[in-house]
Tab-separated table of C-alpha atoms (C1' of nucleotides) in Angstrom:
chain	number	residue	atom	x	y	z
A	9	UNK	CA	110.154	200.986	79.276
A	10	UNK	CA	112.119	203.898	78.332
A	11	UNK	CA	113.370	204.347	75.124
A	12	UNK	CA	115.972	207.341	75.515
A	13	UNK	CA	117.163	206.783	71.595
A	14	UNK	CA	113.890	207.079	70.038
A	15	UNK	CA	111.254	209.116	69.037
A	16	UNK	CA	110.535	209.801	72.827
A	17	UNK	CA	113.677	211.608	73.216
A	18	UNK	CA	113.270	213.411	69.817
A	19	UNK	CA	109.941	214.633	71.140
A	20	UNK	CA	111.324	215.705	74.325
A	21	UNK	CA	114.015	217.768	73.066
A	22	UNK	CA	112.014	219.647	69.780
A	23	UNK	CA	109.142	220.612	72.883
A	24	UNK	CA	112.020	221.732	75.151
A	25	UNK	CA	113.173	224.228	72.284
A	26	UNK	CA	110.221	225.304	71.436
A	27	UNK	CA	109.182	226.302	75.182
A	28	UNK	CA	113.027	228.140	75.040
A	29	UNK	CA	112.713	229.496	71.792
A	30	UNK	CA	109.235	230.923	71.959
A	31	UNK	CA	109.920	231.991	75.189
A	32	UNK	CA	112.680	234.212	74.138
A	33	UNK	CA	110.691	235.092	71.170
A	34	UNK	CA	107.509	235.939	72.792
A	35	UNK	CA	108.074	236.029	76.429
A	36	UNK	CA	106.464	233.859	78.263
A	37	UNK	CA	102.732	235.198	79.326
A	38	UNK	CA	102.240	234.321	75.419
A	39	UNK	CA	103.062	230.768	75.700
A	40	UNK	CA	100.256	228.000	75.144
A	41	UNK	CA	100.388	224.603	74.844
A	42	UNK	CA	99.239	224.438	71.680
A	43	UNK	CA	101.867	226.985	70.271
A	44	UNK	CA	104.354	224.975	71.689
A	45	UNK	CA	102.880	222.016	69.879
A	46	UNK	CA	103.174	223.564	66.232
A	47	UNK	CA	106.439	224.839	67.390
A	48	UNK	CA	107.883	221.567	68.086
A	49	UNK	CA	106.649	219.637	65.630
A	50	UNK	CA	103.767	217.556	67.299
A	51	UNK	CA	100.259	217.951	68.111
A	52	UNK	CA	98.822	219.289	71.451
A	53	UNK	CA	97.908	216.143	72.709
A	54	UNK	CA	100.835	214.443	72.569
A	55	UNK	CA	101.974	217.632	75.612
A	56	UNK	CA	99.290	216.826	77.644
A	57	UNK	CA	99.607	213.157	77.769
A	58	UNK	CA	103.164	213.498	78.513
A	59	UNK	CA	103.570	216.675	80.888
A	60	UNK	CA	99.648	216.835	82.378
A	61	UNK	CA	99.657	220.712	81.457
A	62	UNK	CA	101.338	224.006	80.391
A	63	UNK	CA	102.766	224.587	83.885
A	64	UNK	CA	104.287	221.256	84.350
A	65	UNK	CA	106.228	221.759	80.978
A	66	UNK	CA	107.418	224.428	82.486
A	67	UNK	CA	108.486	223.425	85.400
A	68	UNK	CA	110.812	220.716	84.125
A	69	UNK	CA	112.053	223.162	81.612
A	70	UNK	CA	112.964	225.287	84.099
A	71	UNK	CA	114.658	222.687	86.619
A	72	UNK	CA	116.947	222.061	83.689
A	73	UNK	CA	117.899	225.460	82.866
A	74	UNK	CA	118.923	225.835	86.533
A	75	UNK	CA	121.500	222.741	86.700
A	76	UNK	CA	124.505	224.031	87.504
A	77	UNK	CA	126.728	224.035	84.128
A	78	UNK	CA	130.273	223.477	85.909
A	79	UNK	CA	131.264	222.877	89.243
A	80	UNK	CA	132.434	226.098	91.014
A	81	UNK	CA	135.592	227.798	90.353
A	82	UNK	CA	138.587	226.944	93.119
A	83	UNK	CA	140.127	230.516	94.081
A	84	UNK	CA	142.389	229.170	96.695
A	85	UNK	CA	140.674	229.364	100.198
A	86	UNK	CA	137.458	228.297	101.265
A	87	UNK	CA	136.312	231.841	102.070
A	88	UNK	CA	136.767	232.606	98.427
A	89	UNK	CA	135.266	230.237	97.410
A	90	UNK	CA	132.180	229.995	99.179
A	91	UNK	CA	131.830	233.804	99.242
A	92	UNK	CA	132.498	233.745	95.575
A	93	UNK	CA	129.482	230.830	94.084
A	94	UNK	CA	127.380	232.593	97.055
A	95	UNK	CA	127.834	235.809	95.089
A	96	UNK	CA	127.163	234.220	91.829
A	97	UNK	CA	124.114	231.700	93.294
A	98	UNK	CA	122.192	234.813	94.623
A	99	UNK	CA	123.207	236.554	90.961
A	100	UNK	CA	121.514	234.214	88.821
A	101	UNK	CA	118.899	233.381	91.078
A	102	UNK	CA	117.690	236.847	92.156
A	103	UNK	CA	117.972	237.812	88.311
A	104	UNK	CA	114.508	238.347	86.549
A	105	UNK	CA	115.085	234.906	84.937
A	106	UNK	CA	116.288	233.333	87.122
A	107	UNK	CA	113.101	234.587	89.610
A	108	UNK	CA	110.963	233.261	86.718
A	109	UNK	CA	112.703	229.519	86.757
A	110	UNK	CA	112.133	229.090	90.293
A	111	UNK	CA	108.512	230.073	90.138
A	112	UNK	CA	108.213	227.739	87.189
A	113	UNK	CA	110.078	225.219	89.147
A	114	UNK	CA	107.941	225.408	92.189
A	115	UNK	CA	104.845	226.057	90.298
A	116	UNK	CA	104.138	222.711	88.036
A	117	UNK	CA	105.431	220.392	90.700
A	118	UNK	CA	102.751	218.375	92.683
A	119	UNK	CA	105.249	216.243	94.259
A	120	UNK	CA	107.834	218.495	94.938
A	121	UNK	CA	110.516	216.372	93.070
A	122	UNK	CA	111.682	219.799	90.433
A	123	UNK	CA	111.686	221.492	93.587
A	124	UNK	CA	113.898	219.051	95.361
A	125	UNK	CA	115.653	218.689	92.340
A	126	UNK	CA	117.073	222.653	92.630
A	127	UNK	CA	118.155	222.248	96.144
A	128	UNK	CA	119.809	218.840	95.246
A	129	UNK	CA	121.841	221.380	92.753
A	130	UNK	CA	123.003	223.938	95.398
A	131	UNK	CA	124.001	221.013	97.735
A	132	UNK	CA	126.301	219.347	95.189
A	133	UNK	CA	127.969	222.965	94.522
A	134	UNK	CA	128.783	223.715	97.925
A	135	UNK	CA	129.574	219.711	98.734
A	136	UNK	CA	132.055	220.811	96.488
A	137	UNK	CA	133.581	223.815	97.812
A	138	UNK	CA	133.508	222.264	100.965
A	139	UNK	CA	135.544	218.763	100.103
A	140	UNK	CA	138.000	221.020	97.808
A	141	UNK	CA	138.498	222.873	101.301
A	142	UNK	CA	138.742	220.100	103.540
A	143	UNK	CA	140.975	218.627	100.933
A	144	UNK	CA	143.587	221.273	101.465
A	145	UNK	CA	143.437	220.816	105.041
A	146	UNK	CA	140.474	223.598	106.127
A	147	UNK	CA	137.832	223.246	108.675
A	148	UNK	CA	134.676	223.318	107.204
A	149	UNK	CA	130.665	223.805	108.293
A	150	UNK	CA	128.696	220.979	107.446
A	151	UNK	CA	126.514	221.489	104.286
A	152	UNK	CA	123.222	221.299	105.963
A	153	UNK	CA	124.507	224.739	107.832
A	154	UNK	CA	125.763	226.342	104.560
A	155	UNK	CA	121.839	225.819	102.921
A	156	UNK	CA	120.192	226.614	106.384
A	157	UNK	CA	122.233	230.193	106.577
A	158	UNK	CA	122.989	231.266	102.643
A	159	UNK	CA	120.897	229.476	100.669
A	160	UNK	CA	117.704	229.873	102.888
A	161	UNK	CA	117.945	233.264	103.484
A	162	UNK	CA	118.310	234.072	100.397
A	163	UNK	CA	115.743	231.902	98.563
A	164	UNK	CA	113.299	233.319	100.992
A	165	UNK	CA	114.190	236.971	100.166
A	166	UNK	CA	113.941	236.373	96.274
A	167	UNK	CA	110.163	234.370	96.455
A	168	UNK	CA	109.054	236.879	99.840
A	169	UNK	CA	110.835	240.183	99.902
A	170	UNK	CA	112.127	241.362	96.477
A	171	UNK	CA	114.076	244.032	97.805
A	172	UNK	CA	117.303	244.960	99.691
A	173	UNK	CA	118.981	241.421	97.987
A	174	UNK	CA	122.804	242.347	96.896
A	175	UNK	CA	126.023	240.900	97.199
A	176	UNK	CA	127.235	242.871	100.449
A	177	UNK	CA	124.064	240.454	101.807
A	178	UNK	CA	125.616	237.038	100.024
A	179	UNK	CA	128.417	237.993	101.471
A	180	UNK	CA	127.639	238.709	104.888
A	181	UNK	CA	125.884	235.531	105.035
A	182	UNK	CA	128.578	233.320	104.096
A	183	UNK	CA	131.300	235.319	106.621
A	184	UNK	CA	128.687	234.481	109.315
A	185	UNK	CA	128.446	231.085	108.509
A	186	UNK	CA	132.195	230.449	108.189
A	187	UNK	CA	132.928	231.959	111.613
A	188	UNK	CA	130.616	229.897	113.451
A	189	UNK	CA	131.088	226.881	111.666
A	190	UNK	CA	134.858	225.985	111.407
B	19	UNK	CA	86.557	255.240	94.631
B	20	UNK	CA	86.568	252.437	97.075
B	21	UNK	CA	83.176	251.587	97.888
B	22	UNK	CA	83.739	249.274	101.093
B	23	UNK	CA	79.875	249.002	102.375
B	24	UNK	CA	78.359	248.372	98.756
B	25	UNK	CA	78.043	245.757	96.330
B	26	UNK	CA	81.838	245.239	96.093
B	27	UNK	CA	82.054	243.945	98.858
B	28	UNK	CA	79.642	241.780	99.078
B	29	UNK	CA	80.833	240.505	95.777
B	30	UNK	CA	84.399	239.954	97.179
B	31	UNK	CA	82.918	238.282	100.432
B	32	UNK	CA	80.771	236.084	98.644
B	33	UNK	CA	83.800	235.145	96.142
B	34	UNK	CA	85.837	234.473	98.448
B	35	UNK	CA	83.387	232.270	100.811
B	36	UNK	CA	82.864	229.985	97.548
B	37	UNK	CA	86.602	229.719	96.986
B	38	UNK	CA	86.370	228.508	100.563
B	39	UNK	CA	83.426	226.442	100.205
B	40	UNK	CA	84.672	224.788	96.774
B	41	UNK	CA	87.642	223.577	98.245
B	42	UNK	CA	86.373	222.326	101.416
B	43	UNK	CA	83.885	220.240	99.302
B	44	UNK	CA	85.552	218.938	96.153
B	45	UNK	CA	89.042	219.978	96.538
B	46	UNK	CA	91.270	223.016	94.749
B	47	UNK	CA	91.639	220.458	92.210
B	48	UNK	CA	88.156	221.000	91.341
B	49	UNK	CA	88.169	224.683	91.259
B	50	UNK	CA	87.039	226.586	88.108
B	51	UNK	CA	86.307	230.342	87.756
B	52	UNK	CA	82.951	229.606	86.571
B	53	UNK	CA	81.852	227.148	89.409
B	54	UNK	CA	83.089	229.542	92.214
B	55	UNK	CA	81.117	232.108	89.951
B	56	UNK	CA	78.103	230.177	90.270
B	57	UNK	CA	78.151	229.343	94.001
B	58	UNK	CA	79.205	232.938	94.527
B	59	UNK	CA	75.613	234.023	92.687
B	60	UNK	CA	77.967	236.136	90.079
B	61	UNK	CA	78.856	235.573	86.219
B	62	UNK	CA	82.366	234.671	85.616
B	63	UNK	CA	83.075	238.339	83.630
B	64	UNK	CA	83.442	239.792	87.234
B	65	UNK	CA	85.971	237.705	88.660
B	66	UNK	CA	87.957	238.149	85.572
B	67	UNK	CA	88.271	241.793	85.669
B	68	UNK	CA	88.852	242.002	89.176
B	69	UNK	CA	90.891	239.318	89.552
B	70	UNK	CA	92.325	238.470	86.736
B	71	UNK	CA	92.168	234.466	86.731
B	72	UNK	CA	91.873	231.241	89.023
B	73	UNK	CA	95.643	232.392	90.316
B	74	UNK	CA	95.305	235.576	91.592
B	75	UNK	CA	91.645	234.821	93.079
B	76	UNK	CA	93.172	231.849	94.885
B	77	UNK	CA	96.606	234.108	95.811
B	78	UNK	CA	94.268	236.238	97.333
B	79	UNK	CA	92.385	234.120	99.463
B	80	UNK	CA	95.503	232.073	100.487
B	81	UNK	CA	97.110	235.706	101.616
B	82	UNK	CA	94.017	236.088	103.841
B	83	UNK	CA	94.113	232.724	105.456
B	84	UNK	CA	97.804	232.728	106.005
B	85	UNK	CA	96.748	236.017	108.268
B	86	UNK	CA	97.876	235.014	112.443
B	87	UNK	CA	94.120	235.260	114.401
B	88	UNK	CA	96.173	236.373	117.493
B	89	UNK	CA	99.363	237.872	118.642
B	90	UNK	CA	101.718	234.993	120.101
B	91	UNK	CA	100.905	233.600	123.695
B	92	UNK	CA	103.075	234.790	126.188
B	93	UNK	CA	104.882	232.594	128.235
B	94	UNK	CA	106.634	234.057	130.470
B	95	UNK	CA	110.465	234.034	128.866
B	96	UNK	CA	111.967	235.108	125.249
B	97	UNK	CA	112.808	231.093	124.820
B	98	UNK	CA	110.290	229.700	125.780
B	99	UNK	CA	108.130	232.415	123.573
B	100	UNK	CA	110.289	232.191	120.162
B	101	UNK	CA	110.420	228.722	120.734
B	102	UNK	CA	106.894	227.986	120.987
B	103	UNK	CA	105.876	230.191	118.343
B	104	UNK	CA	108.649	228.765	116.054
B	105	UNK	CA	107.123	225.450	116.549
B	106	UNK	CA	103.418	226.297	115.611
B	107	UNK	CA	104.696	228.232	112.553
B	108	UNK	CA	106.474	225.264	111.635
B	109	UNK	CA	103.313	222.683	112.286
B	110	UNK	CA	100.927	225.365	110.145
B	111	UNK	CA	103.228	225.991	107.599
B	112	UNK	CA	104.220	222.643	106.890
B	113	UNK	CA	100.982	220.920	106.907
B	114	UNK	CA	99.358	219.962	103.781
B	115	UNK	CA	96.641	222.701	103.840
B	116	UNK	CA	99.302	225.487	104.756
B	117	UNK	CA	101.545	223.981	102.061
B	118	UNK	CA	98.773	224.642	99.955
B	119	UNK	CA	98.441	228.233	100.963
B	120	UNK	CA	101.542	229.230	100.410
B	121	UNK	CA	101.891	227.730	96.925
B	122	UNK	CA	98.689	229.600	96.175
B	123	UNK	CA	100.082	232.918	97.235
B	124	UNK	CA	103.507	232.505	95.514
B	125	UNK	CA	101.409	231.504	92.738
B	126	UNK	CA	99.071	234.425	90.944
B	127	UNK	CA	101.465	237.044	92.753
B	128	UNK	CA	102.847	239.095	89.496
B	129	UNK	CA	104.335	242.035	91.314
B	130	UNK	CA	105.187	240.001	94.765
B	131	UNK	CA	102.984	242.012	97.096
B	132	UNK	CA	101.148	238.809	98.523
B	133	UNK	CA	104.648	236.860	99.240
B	134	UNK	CA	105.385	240.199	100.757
B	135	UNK	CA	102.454	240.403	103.104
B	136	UNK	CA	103.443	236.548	104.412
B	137	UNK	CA	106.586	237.754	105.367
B	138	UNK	CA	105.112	240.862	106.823
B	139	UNK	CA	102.650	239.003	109.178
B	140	UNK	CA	105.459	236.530	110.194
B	141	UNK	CA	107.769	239.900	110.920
B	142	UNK	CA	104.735	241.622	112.960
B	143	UNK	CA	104.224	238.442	115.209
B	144	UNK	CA	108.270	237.878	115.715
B	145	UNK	CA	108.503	241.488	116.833
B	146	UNK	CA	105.882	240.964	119.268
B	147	UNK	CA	107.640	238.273	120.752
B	148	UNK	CA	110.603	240.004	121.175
B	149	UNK	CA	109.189	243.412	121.600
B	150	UNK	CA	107.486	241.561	124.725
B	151	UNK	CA	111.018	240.355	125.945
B	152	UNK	CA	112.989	243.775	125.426
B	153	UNK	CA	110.321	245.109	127.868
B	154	UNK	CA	111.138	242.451	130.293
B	155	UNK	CA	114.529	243.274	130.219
B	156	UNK	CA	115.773	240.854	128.464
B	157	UNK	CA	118.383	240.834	125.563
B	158	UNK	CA	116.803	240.033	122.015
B	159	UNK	CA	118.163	239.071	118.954
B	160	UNK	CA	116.991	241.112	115.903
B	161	UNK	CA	113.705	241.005	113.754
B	162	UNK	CA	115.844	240.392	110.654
B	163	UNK	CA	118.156	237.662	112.358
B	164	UNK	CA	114.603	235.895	113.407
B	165	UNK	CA	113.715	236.067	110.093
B	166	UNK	CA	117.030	234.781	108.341
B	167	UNK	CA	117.847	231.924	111.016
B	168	UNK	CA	114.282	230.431	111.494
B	169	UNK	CA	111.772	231.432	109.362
B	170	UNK	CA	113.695	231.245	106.188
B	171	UNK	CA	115.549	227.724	107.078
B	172	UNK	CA	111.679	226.852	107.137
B	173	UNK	CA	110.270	228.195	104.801
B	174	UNK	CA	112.918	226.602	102.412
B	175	UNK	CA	112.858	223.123	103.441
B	176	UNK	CA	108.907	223.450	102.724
B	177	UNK	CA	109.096	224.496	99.551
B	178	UNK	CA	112.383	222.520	98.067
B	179	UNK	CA	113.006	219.899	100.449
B	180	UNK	CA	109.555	218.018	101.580
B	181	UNK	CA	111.178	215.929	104.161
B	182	UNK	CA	112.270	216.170	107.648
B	183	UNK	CA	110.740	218.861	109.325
B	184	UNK	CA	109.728	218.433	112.620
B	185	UNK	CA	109.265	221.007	116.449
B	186	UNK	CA	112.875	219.356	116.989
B	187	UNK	CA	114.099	221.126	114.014
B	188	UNK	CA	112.431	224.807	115.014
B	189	UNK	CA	113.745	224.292	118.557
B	190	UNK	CA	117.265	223.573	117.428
B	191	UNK	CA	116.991	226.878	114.840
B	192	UNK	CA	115.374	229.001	117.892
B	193	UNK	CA	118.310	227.554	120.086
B	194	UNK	CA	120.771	228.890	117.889
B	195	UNK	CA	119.646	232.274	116.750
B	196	UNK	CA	119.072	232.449	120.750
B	197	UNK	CA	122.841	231.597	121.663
B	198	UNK	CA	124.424	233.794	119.089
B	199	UNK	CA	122.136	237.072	119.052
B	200	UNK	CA	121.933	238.096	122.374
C	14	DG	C1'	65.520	264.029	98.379
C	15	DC	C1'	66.478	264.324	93.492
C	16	DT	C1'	69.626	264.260	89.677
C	17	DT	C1'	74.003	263.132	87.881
C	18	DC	C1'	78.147	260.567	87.443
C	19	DT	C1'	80.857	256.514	87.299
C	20	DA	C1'	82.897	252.265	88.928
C	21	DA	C1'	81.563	247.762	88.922
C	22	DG	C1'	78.670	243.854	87.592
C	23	DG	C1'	75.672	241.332	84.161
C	24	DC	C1'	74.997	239.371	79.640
C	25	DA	C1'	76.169	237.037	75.548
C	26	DA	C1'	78.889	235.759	71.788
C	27	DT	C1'	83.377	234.194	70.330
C	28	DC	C1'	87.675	232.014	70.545
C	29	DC	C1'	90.622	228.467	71.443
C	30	DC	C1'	92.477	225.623	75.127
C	31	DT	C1'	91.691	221.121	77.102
C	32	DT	C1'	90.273	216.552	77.060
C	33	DT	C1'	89.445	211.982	75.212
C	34	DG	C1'	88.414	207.859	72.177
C	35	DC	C1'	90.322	205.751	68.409
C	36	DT	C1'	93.990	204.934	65.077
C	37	DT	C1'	98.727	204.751	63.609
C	38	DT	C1'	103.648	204.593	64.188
C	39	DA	C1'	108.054	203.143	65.686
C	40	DA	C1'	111.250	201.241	69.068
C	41	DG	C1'	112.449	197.077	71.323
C	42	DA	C1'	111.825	191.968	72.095
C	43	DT	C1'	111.524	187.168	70.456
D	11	DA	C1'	111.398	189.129	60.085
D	12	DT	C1'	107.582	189.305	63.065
D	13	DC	C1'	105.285	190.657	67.198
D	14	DT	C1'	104.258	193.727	71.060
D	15	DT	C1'	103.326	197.829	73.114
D	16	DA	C1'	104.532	202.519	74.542
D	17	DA	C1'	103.891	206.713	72.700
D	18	DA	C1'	102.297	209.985	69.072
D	19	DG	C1'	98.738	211.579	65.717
D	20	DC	C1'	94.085	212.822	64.628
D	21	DA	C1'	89.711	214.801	65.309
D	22	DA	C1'	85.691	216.018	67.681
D	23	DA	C1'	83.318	217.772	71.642
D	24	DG	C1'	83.105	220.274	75.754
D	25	DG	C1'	83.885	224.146	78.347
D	26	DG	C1'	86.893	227.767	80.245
D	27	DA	C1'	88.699	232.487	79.002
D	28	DT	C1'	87.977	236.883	76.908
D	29	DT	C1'	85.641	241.063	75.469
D	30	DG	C1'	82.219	244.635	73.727
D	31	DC	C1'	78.112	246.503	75.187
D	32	DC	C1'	74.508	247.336	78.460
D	33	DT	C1'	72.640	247.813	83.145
D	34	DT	C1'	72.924	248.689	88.003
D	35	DA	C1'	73.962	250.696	92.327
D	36	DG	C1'	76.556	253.541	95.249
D	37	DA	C1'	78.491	258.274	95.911
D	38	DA	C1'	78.584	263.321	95.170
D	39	DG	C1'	76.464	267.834	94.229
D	40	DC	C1'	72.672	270.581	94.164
DNA sequence: GCTTCTAAGGCAATCCCTTTGCTTTAAGAT
DNA sequence: ATCTTAAAGCAAAGGGATTGCCTTAGAAGC
């Protein structure tokens, strides 16, 4: 029975701050559950029952700093477009923060559902682009080949090879992709 | 001073065998500096300071199992070697235990080097493979297109998207990094 | 070979994170 | 208004993590 009004939800959110605020604060090797706990408001056991441990809070914490705030701008053209939230996907996900979320993500996730979660988030984007585009009249790849040849590649450069990741290589990716796939 | 033939290494050898042991026998779940201390016949201080926790210990040992034994088999043709090998990365890496491994090395990796030495060993056996083929004659495709068109579509779908992966999927991938690169 | 030097491991004490049984509270149902 | 029951609070116990100090063993120089 869920009880999204009540003292559940109040929990939720003051332990969500915390693990943001102290995060910011303290950066977040220094973060215990127990901190957390006096941070929010409630006592460590009330973290554990709910989230299992420290790296589970952080992995939903994470998961929700990396929804997608507003679908992706409309510049005209599909090219633009997709180049354009490529750019800005591999920009906030290559980012030392954004590095940290996914490990978070990935980390405190025994049934893969955070993880799933993210790539559920990059789908919707570019389902987006790509129904704005075939509104207008475009040809379009499918969205299965837009994760298989932008988002893969670069996802496996950020967790695998930290180096050589730009936006000449978002872009080239997504130019590929749009000539074979329209 | 590395001392290779001494007591460090037989410390790391006999770590690392109880890591092995451990989880064999009661699962990673069950895992505990101290216990792998105690089957390892060393106090817990040691793997600290080497190691640095449970994390890095298990990184490392995940880095060493994720190592290739052999250099791919050789089947006569580029296809038919790409393809083969694509499927038994794809059948190791997705199975439960490699699943495992590669969360492990993600994992305790602070500075990336273990994610990096995945990738590396995946690199060194694709270049065989096509190494192999260029000396036959034929026309390859290049290391980095391997590694952006299979192994990353892959690798992703592991780690963010638990379902559907199957040999069908790593043919189709090898098919089409075949068709377009050479 | 013997002495010296030093990186690495052992030991032990301390801290505090984690876990768990029991109690209390508060949101929803009747 | 009363009842029911998730979920939170409390507190104690158990044990993992950390660290200063000491000991050991391998390597280098004589």
């Amino acid at each position: 029975m869920v009880r999204p009004g009540g003292r559940s939800a109040r929990v939720q959110r003051s332990v969500h701050e915390a693990v943001r605020d102290l995060t910011a604060e303290s950066g977040r090797d220094a973060l215990t559950v127990p901190l957390i706990a006096a941070r929010a408001g409630v006592t460590p056991s009330t973290i554990y029952r709910r989230w299992g441990d420290l790296q589970e809070l952080l992995s939903d914490v994470a998961v929700e700093r990396l929804r997608p705030e507003a679908p992706p701008e409309d510049r005209g053209s599909l090219a633009d477009d997709l180049t354009s939230w490529a750019e800005l996907f591999l920009d906030e996900m290559a980012s030392p923060a954004g590095r940290a979320y996914i490990r978070d993500a990935l980390l405190g996730d025994p049934d893969g559902s955070n993880a799933g979660q993210c790539s559920a988030y990059a789908a919707e984007q570019i389902d987006a682009v790509l129904s704005r585009a075939a509104d207008r009249g475009e040809k379009t790849p499918e969205v299965e080949m837009v994760i298989d040849r932008v988002v893969s590649p670069i996802m496996y450069r950020i967790l695998f090879r930290p180096t050589g990741l730009d936006a000449a290589y978002a872009r080239r990716l997504t130019a590929e992709v749009l000539d074979d796939g329209r």
